[in-house]
PDB file of C-alpha atoms in Angstrom:
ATOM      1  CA  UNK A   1      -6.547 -25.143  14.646  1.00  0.00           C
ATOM      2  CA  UNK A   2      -6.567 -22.296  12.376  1.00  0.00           C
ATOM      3  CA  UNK A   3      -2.517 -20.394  11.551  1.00  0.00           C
ATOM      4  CA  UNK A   4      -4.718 -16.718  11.596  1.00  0.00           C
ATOM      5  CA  UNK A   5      -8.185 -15.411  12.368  1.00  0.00           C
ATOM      6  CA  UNK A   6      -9.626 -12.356  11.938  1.00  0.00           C
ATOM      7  CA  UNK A   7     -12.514 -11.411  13.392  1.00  0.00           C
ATOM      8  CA  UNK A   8     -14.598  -8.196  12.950  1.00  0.00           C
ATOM      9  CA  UNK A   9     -11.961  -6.377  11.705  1.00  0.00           C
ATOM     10  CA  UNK A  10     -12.001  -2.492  10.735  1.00  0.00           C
ATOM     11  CA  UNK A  11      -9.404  -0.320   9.667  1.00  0.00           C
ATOM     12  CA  UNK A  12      -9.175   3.026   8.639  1.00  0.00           C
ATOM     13  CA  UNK A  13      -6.605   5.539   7.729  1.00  0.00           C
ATOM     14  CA  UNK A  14      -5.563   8.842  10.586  1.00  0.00           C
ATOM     15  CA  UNK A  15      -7.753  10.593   7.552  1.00  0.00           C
ATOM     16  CA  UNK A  16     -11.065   8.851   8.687  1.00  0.00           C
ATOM     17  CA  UNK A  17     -10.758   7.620   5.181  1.00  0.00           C
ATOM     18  CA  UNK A  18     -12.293   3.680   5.754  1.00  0.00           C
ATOM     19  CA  UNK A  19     -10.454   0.625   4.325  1.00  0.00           C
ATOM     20  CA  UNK A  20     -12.085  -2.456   5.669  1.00  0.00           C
ATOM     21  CA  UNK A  21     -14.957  -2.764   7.764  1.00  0.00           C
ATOM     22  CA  UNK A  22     -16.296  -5.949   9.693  1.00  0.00           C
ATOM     23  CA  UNK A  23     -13.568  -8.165   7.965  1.00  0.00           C
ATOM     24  CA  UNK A  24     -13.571 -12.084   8.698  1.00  0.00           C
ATOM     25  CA  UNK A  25     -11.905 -15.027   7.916  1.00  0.00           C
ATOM     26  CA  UNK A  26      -9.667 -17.714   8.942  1.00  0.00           C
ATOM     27  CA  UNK A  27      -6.788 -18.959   7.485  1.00  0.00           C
ATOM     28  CA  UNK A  28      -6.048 -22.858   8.276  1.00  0.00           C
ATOM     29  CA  UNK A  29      -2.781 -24.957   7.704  1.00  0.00           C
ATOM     30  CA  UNK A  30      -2.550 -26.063   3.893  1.00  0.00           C
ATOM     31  CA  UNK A  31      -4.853 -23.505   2.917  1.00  0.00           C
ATOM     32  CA  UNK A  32      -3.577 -21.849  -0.218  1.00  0.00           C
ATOM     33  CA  UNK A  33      -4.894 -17.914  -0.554  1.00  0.00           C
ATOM     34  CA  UNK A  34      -4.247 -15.215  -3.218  1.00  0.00           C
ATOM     35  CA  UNK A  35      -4.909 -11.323  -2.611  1.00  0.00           C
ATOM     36  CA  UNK A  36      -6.119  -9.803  -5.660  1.00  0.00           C
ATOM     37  CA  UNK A  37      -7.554  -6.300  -5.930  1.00  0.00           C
ATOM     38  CA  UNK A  38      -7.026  -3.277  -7.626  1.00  0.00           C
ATOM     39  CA  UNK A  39      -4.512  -0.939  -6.963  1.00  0.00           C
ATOM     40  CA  UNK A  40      -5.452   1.462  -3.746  1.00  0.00           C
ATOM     41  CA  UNK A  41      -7.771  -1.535  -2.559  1.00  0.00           C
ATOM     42  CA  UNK A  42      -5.965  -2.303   0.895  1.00  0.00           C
ATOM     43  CA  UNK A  43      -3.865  -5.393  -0.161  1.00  0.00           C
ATOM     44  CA  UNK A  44      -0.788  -3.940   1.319  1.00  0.00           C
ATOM     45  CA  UNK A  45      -2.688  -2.510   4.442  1.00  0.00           C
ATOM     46  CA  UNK A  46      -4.272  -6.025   5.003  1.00  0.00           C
ATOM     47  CA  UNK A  47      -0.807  -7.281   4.804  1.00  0.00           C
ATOM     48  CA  UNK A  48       0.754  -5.467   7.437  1.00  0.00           C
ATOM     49  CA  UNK A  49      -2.491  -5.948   9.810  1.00  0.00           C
ATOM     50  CA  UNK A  50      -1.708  -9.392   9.104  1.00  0.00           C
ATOM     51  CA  UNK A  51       1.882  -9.184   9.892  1.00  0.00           C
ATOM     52  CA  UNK A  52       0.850  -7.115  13.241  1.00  0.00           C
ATOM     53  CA  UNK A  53       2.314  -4.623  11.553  1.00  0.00           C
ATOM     54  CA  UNK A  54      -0.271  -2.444  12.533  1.00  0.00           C
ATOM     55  CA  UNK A  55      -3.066  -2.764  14.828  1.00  0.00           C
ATOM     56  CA  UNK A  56      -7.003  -2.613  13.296  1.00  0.00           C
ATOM     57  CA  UNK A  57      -9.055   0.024  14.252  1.00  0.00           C
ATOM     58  CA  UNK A  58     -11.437  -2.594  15.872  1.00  0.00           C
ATOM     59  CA  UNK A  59     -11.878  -6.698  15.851  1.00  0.00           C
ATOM     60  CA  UNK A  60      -9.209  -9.042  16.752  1.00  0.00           C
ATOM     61  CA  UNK A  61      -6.147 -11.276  15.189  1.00  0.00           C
ATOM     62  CA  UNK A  62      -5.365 -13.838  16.453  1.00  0.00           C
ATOM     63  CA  UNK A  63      -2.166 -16.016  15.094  1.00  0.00           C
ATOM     64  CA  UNK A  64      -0.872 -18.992  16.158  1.00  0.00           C
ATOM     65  CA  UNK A  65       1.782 -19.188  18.692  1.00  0.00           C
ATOM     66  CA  UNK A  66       5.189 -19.173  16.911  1.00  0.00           C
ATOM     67  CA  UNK A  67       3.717 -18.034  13.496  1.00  0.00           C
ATOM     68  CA  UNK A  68       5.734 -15.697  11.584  1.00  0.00           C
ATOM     69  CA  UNK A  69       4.671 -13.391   8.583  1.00  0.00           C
ATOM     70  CA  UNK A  70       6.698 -11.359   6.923  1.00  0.00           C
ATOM     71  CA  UNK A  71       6.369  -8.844   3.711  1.00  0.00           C
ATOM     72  CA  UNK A  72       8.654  -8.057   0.935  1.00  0.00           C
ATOM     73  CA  UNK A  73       7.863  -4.285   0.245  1.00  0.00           C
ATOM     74  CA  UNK A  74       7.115  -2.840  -2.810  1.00  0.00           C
ATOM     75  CA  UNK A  75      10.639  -1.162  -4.254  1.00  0.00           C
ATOM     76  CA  UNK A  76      11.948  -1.216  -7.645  1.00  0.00           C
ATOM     77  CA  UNK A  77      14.438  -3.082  -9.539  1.00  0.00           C
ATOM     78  CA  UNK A  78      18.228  -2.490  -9.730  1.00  0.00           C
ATOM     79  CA  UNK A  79      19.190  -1.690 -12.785  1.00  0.00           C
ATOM     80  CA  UNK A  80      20.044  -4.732 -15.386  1.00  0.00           C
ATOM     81  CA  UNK A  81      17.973  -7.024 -12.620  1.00  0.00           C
ATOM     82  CA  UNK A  82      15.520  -9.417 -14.306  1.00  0.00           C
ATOM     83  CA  UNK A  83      11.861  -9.870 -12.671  1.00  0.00           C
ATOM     84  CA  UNK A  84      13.223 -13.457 -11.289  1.00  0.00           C
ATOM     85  CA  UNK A  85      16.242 -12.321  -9.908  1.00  0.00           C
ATOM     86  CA  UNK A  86      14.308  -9.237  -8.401  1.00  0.00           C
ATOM     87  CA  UNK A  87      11.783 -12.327  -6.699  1.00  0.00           C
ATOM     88  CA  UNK A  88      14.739 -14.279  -5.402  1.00  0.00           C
ATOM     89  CA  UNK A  89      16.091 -11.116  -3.911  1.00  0.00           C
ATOM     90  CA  UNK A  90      13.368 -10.220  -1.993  1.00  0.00           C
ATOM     91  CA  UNK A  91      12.823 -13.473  -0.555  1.00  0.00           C
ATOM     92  CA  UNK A  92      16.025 -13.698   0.203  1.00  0.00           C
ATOM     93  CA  UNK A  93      15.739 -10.892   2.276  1.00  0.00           C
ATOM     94  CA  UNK A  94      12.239 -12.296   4.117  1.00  0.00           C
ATOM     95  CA  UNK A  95      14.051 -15.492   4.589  1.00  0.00           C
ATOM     96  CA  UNK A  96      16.890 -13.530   6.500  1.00  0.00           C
ATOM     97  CA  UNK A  97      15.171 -11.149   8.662  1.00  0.00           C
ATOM     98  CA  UNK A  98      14.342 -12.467  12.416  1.00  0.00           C
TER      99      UNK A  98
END
């Protein structure tokens, strides 16, 4: 049984400006995924559609029952804070939230 699925997925901003169209895939326990792209490419928007965040324009998600994903936004660095303790941070923070 698959964790995620997406399935025809399109998305595009209040703009009309497209980011994904007729996106598929399926993410299954163990599976180990990266998101590379360039910057303005939809990582973060994928993310959140992901995370329910937001809701695609049309296809479906569908997660598994009890699965929970959650995102460490983009913010920058206290001052003095090295890139490792900026990581731990923001998991820490994940790892907190309900």
């Amino acid at each position: 049984m698959s964790l995620l699925a997406l399935s025809g997925v399109s998305f595009e901003f209040l703009s009309g400006t497209p980011v994904f169209d007729n996106v598929s895939l399926t993410i299954h326990p163990g599976d180990r995924i990266a998101l590379v792209g360039a910057n303005g490419a939809g990582k973060t928007t994928l993310l959140h559609l992901l995370s329910g965040a937001i809701a695609p324009a049309r296809g479906s998600i569908v997660r598994r029952r009890g699965l929970s994903i959650a995102i460490s936004e983009q913010d920058s660095r206290i001052e003095g804070q090295s890139g490792g303790e900026h990581t731990r941070e923001q998991l820490s923070r994940v790892l907190a939230a309900n």
